[in-house]
GROMACS .gro file of N, CA, C and O in nm:
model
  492
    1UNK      N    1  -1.229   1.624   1.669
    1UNK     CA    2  -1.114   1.554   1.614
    1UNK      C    3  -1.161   1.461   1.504
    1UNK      O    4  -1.240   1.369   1.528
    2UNK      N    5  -1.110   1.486   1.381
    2UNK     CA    6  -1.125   1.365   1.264
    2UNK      C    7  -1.155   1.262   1.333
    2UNK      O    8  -1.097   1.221   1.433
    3UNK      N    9  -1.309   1.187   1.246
    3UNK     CA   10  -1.261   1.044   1.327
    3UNK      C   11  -1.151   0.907   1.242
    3UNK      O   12  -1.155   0.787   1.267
    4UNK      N   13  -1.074   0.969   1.155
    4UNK     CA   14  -0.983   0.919   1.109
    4UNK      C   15  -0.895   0.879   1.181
    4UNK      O   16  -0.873   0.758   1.175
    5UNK      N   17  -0.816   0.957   1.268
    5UNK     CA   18  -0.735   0.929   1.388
    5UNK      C   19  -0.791   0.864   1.489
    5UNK      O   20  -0.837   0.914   1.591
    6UNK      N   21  -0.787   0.707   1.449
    6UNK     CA   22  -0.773   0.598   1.520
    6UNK      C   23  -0.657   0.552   1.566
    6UNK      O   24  -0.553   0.554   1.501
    7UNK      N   25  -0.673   0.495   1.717
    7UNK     CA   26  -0.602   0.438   1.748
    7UNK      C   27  -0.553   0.342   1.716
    7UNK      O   28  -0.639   0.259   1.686
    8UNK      N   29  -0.412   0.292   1.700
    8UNK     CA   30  -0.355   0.190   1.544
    8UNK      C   31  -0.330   0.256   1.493
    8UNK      O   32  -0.270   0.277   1.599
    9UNK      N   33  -0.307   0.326   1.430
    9UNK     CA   34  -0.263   0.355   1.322
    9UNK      C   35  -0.088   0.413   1.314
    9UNK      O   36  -0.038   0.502   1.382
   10UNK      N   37  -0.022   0.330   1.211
   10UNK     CA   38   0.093   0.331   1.226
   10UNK      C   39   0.192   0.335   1.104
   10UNK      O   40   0.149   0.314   0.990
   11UNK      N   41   0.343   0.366   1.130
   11UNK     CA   42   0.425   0.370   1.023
   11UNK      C   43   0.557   0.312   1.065
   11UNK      O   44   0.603   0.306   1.179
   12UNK      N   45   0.601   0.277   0.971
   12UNK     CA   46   0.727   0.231   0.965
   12UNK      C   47   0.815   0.276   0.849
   12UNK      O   48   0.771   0.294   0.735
   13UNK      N   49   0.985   0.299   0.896
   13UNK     CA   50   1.040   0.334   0.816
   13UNK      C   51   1.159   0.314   0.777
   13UNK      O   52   1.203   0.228   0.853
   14UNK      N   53   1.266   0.353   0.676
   14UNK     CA   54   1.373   0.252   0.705
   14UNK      C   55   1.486   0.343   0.661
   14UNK      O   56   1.479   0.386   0.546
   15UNK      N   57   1.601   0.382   0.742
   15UNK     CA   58   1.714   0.449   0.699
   15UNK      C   59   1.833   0.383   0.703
   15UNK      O   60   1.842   0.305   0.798
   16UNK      N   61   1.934   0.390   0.626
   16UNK     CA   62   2.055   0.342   0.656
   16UNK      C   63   2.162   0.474   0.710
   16UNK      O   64   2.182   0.585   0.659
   17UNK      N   65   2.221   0.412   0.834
   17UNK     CA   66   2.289   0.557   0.884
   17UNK      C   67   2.432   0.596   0.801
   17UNK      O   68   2.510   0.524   0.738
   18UNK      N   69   2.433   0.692   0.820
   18UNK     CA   70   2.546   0.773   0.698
   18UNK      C   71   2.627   0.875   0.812
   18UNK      O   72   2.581   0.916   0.919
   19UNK      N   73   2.758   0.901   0.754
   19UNK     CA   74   2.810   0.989   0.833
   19UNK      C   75   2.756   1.129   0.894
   19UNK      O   76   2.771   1.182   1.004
   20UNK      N   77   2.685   1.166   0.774
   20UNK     CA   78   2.581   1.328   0.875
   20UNK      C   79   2.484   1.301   0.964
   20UNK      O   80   2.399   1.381   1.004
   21UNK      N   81   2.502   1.152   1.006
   21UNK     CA   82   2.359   1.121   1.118
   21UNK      C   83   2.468   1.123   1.223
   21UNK      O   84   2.418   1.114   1.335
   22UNK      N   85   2.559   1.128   1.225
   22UNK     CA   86   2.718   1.097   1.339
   22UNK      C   87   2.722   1.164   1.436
   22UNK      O   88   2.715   1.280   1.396
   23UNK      N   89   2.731   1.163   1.590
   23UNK     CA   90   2.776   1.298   1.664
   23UNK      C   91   2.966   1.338   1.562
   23UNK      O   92   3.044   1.257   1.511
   24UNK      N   93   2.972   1.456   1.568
   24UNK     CA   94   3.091   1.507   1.532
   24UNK      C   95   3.223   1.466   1.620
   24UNK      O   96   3.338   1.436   1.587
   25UNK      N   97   3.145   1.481   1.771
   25UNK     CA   98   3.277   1.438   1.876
   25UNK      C   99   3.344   1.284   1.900
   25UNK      O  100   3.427   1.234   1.977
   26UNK      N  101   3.247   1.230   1.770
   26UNK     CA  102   3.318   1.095   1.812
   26UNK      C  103   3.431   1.011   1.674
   26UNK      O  104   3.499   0.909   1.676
   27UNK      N  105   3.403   1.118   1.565
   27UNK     CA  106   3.488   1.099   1.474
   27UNK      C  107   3.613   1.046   1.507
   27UNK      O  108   3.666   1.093   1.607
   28UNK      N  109   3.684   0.943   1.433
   28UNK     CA  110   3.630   0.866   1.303
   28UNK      C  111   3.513   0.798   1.280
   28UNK      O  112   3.451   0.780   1.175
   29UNK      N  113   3.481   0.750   1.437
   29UNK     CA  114   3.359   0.646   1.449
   29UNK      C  115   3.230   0.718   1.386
   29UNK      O  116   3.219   0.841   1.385
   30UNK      N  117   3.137   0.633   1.336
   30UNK     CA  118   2.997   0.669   1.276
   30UNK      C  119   2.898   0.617   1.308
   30UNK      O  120   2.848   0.518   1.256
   31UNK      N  121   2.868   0.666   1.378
   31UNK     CA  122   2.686   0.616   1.463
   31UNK      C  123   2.612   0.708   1.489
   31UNK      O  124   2.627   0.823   1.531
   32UNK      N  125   2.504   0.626   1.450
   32UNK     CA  126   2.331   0.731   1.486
   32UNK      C  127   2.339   0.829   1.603
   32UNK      O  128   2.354   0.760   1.703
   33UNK      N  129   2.337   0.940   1.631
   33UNK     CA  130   2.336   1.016   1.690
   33UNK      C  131   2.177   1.006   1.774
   33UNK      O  132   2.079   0.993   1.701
   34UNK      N  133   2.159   1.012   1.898
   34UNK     CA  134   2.034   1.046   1.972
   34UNK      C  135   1.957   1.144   1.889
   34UNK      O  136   1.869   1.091   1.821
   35UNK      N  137   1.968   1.264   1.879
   35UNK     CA  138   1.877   1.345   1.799
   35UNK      C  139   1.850   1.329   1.686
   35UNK      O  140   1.764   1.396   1.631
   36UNK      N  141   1.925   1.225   1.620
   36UNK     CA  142   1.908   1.219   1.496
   36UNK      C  143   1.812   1.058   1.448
   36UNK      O  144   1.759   1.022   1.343
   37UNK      N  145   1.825   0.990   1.594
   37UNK     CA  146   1.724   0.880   1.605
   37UNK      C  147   1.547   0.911   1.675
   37UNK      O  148   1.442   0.852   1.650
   38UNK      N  149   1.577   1.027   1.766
   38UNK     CA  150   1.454   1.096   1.776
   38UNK      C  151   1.397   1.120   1.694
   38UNK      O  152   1.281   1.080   1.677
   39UNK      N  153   1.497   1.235   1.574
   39UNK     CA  154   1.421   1.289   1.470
   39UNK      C  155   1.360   1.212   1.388
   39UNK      O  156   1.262   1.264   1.334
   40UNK      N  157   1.401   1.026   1.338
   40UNK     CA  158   1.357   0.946   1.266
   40UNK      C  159   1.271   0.874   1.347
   40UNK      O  160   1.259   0.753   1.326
   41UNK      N  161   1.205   0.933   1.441
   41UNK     CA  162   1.099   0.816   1.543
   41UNK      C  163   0.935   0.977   1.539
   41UNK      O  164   0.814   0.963   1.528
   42UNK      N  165   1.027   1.112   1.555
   42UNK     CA  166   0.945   1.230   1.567
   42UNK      C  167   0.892   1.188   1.355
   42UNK      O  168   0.777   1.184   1.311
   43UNK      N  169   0.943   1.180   1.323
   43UNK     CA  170   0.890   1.189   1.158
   43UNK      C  171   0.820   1.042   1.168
   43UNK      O  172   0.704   1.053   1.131
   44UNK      N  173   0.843   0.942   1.196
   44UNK     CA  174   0.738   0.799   1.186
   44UNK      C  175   0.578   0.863   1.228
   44UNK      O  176   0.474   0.869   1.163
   45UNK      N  177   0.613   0.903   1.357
   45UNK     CA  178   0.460   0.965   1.391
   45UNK      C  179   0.421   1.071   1.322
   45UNK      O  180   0.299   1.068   1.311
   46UNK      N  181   0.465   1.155   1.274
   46UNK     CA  182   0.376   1.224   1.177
   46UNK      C  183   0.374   1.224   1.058
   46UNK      O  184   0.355   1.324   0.990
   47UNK      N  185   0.399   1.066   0.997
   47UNK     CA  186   0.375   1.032   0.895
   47UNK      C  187   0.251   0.911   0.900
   47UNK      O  188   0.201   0.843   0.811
   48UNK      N  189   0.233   0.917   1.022
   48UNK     CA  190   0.141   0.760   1.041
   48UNK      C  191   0.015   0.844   1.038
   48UNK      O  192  -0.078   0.779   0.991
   49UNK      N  193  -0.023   0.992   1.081
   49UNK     CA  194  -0.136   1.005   1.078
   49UNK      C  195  -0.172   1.152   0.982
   49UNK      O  196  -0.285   1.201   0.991
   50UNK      N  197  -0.084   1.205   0.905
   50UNK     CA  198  -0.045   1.289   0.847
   50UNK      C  199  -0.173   1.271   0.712
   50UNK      O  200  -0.231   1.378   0.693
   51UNK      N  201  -0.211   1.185   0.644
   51UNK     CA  202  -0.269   1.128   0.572
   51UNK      C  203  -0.382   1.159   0.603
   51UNK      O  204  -0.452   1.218   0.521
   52UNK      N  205  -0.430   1.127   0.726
   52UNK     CA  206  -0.586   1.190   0.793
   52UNK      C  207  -0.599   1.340   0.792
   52UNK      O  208  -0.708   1.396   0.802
   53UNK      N  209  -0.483   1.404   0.780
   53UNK     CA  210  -0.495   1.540   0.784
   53UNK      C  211  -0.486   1.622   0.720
   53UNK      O  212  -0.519   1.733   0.760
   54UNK      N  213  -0.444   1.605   0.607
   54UNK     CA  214  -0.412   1.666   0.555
   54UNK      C  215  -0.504   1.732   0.437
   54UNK      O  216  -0.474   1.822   0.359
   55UNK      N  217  -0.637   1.653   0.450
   55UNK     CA  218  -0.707   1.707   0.331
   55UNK      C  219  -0.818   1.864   0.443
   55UNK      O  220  -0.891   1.954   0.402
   56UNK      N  221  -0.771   1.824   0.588
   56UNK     CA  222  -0.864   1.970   0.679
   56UNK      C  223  -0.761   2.031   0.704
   56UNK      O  224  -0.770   2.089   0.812
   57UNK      N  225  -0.627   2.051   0.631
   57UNK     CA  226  -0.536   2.154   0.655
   57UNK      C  227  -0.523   2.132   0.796
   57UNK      O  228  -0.572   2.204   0.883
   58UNK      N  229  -0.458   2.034   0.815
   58UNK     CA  230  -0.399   1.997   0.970
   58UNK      C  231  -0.237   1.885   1.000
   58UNK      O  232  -0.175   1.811   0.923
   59UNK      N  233  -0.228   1.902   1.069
   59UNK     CA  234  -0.045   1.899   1.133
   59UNK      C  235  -0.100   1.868   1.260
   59UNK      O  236  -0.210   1.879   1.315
   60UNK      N  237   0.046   1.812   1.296
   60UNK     CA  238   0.112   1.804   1.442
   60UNK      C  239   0.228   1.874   1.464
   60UNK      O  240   0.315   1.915   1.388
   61UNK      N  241   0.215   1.880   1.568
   61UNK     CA  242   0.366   1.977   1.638
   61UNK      C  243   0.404   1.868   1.752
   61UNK      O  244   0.315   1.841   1.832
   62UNK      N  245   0.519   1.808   1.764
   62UNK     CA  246   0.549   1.760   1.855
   62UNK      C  247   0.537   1.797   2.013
   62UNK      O  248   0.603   1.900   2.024
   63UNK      N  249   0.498   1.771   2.110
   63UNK     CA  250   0.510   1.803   2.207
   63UNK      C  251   0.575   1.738   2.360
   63UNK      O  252   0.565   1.799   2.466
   64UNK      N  253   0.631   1.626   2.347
   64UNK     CA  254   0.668   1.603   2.413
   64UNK      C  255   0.741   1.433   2.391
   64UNK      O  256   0.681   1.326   2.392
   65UNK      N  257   0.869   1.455   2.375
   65UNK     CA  258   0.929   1.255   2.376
   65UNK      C  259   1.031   1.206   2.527
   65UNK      O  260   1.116   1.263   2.596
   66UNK      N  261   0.982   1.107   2.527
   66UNK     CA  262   1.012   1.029   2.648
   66UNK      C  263   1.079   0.891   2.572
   66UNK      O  264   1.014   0.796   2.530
   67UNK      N  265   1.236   0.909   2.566
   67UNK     CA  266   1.339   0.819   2.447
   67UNK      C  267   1.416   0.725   2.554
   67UNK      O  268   1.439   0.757   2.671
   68UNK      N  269   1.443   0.635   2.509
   68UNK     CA  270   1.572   0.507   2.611
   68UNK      C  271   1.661   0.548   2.404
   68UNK      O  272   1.616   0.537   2.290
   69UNK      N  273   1.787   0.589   2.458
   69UNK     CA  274   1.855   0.536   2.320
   69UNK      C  275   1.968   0.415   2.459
   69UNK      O  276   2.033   0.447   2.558
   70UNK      N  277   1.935   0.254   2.383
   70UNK     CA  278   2.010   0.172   2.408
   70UNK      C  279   2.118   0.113   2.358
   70UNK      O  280   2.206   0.058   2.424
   71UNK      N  281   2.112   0.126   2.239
   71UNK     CA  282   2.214   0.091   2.167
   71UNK      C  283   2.234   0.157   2.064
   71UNK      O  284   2.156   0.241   2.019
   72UNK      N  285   2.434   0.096   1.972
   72UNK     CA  286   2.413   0.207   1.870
   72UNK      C  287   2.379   0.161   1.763
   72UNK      O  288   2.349   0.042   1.758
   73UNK      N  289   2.374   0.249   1.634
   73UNK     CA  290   2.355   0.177   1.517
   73UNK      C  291   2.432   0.249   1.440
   73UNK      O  292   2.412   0.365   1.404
   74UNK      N  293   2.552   0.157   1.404
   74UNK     CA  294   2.687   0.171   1.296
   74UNK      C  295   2.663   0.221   1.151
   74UNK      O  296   2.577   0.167   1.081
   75UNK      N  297   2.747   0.336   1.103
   75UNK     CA  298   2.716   0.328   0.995
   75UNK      C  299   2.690   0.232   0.867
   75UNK      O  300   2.779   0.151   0.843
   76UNK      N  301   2.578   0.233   0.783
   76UNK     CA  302   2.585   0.117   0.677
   76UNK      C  303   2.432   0.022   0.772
   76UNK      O  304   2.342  -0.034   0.709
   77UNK      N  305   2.436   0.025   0.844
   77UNK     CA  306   2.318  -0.036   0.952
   77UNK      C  307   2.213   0.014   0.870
   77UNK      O  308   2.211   0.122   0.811
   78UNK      N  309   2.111  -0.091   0.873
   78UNK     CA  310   1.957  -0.020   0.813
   78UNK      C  311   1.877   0.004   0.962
   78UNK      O  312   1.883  -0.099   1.029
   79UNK      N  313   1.811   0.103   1.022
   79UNK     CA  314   1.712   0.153   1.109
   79UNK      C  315   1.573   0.124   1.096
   79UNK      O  316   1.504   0.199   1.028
   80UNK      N  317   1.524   0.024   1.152
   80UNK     CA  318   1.371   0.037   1.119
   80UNK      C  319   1.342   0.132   1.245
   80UNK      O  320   1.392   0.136   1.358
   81UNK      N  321   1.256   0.199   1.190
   81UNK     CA  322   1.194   0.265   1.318
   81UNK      C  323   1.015   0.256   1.293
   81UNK      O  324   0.960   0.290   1.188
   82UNK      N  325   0.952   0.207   1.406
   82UNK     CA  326   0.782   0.180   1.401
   82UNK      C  327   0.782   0.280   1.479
   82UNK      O  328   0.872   0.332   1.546
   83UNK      N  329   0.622   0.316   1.461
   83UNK     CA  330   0.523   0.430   1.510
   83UNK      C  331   0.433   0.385   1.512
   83UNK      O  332   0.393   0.332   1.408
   84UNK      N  333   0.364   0.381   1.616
   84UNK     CA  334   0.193   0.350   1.650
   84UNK      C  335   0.120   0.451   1.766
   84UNK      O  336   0.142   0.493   1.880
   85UNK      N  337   0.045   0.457   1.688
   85UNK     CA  338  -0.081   0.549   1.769
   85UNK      C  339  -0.180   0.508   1.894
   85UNK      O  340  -0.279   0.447   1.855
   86UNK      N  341  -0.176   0.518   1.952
   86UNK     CA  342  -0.206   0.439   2.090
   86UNK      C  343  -0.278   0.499   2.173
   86UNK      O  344  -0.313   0.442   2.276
   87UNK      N  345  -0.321   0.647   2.140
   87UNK     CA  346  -0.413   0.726   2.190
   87UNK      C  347  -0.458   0.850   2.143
   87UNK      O  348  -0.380   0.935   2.100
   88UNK      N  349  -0.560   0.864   2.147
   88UNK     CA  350  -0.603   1.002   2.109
   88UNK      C  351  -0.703   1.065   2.210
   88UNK      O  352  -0.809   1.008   2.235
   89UNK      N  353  -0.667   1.188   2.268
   89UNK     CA  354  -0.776   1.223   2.352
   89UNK      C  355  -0.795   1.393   2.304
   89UNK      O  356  -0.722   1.480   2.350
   90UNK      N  357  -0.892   1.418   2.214
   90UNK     CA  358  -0.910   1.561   2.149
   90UNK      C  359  -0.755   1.564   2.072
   90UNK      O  360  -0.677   1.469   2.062
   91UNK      N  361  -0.739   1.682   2.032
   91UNK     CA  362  -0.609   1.718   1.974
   91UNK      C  363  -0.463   1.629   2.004
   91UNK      O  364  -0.369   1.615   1.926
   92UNK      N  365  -0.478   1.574   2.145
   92UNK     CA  366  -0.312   1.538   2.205
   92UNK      C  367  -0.332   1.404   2.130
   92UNK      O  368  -0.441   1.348   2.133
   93UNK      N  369  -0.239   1.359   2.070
   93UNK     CA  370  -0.188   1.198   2.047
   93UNK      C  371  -0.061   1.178   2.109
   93UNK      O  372   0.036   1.252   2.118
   94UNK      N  373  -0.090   1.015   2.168
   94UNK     CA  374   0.023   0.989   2.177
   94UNK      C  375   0.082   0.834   2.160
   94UNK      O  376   0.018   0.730   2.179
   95UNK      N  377   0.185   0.843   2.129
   95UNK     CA  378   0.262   0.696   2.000
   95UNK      C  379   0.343   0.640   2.062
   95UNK      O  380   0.413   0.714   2.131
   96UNK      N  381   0.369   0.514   2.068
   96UNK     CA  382   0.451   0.413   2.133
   96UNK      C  383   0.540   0.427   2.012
   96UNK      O  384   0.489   0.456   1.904
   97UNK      N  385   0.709   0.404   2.025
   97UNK     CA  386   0.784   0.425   1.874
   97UNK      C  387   0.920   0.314   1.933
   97UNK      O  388   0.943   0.309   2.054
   98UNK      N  389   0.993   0.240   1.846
   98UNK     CA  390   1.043   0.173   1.855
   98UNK      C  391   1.151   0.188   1.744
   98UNK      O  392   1.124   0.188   1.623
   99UNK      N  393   1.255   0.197   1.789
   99UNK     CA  394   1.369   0.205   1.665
   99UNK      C  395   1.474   0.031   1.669
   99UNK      O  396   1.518  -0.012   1.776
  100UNK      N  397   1.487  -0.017   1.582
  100UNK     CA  398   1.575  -0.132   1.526
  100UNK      C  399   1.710  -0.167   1.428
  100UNK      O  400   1.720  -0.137   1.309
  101UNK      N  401   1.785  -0.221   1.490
  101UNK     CA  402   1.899  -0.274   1.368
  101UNK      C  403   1.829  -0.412   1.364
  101UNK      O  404   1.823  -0.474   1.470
  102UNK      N  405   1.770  -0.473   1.242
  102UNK     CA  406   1.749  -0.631   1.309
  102UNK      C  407   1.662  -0.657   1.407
  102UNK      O  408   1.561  -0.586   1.415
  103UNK      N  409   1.680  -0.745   1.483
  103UNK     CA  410   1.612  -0.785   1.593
  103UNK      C  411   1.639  -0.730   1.700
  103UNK      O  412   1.585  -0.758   1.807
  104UNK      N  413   1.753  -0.620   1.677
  104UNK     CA  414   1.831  -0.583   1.807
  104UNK      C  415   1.776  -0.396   1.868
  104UNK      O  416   1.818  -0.299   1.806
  105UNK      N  417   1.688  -0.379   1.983
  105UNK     CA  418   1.650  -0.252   2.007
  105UNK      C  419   1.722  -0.139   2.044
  105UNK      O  420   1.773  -0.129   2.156
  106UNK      N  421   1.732  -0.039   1.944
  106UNK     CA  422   1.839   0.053   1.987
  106UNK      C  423   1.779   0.159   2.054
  106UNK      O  424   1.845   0.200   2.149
  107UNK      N  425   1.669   0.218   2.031
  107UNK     CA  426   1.588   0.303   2.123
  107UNK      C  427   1.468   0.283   2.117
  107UNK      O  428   1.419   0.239   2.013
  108UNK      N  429   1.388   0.312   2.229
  108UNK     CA  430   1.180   0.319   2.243
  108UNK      C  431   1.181   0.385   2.337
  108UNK      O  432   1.273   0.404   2.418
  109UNK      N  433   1.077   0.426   2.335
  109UNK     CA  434   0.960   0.540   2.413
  109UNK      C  435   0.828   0.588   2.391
  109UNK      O  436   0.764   0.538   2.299
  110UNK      N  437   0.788   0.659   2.446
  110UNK     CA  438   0.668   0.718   2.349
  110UNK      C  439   0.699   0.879   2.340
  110UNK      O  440   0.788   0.928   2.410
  111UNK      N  441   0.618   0.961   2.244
  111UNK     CA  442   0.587   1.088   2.215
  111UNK      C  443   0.477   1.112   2.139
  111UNK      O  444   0.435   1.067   2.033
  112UNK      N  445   0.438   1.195   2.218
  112UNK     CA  446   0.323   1.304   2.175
  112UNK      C  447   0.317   1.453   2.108
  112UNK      O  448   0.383   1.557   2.115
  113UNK      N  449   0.205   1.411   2.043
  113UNK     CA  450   0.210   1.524   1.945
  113UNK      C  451   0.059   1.559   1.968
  113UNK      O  452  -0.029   1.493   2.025
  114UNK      N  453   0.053   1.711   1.893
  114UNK     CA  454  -0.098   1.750   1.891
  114UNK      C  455  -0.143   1.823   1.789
  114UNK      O  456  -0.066   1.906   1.741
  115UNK      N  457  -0.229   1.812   1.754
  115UNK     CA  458  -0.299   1.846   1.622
  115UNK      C  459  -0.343   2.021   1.596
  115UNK      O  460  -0.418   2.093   1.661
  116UNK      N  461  -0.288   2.041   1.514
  116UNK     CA  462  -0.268   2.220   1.495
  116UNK      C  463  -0.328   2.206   1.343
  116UNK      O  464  -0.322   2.110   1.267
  117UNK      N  465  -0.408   2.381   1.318
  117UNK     CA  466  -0.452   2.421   1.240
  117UNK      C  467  -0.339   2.501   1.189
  117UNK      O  468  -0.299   2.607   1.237
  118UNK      N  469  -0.275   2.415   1.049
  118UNK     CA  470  -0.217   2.506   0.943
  118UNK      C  471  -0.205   2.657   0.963
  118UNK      O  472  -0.098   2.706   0.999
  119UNK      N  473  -0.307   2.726   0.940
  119UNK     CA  474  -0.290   2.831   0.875
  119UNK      C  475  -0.329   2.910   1.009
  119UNK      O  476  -0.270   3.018   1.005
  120UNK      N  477  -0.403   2.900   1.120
  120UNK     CA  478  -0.382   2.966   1.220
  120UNK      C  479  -0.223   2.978   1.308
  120UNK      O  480  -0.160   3.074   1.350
  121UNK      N  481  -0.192   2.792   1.312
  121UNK     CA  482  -0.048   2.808   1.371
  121UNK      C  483   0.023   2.912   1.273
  121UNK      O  484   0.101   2.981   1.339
  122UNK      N  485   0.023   2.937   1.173
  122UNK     CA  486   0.107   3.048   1.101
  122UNK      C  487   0.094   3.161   1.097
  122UNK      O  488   0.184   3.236   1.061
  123UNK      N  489  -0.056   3.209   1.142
  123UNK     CA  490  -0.021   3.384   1.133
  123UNK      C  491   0.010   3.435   1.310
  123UNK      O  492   0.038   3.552   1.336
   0.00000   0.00000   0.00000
């Protein structure tokens, strides 16, 4: 394993939610959808270590998230969402991730990902 992928290593990011982040069934109302706050906590982590990898033709594939969504976040809301790396044991990582309006926590958990070869995962 690179010894680039240190533990620490982290990202943060920032979206404002918009109506296509919405579940559909709750129209008119507009809020972050669960999968769509996963998906902005699954992209923090593989942007935090993506950088280490990318020059040995290497990726992650998600493999596994463990999410609390607690609260919502209204459209027009900015999302911070953090990612930190908190372990590495061979290929598996896995990231403590924290999503925010403000000071206020709308979802955390952790997920793991693991480190795949480009061009083998493809043929």
């Amino acid at each position: 394993m690179p010894h680039e992928l240190a533990v620490g290593l982290a990202k943060t990011s920032c979206t404002i939610v918009t109506p296509d982040m919405s579940p559909p069934h709750l129209s008119p109302i507009v809020v972050l959808a669960t999968p769509e706050m996963i998906w902005l906590m699954e992209k923090a982590c593989t942007e935090a270590v993506e950088p280490a990898l990318q020059e040995m033709e290497l990726t992650t594939v998600g493999t596994h998230v463990d999410i609390s969504h607690e609260s919502a976040a209204r459209q027009g809301e900015e999302v911070i969402v953090e990612a930190t790396l908190v372990s590495v044991d061979g290929p598996r990582l896995r990231f403590e991730v924290v999503a925010r309006v403000g000071d206020r926590i709308i979802g955390r958990g952790t997920h793991r990902r693991h480190v795949i070869d480009r061009a083998r995962f493809g043929a």
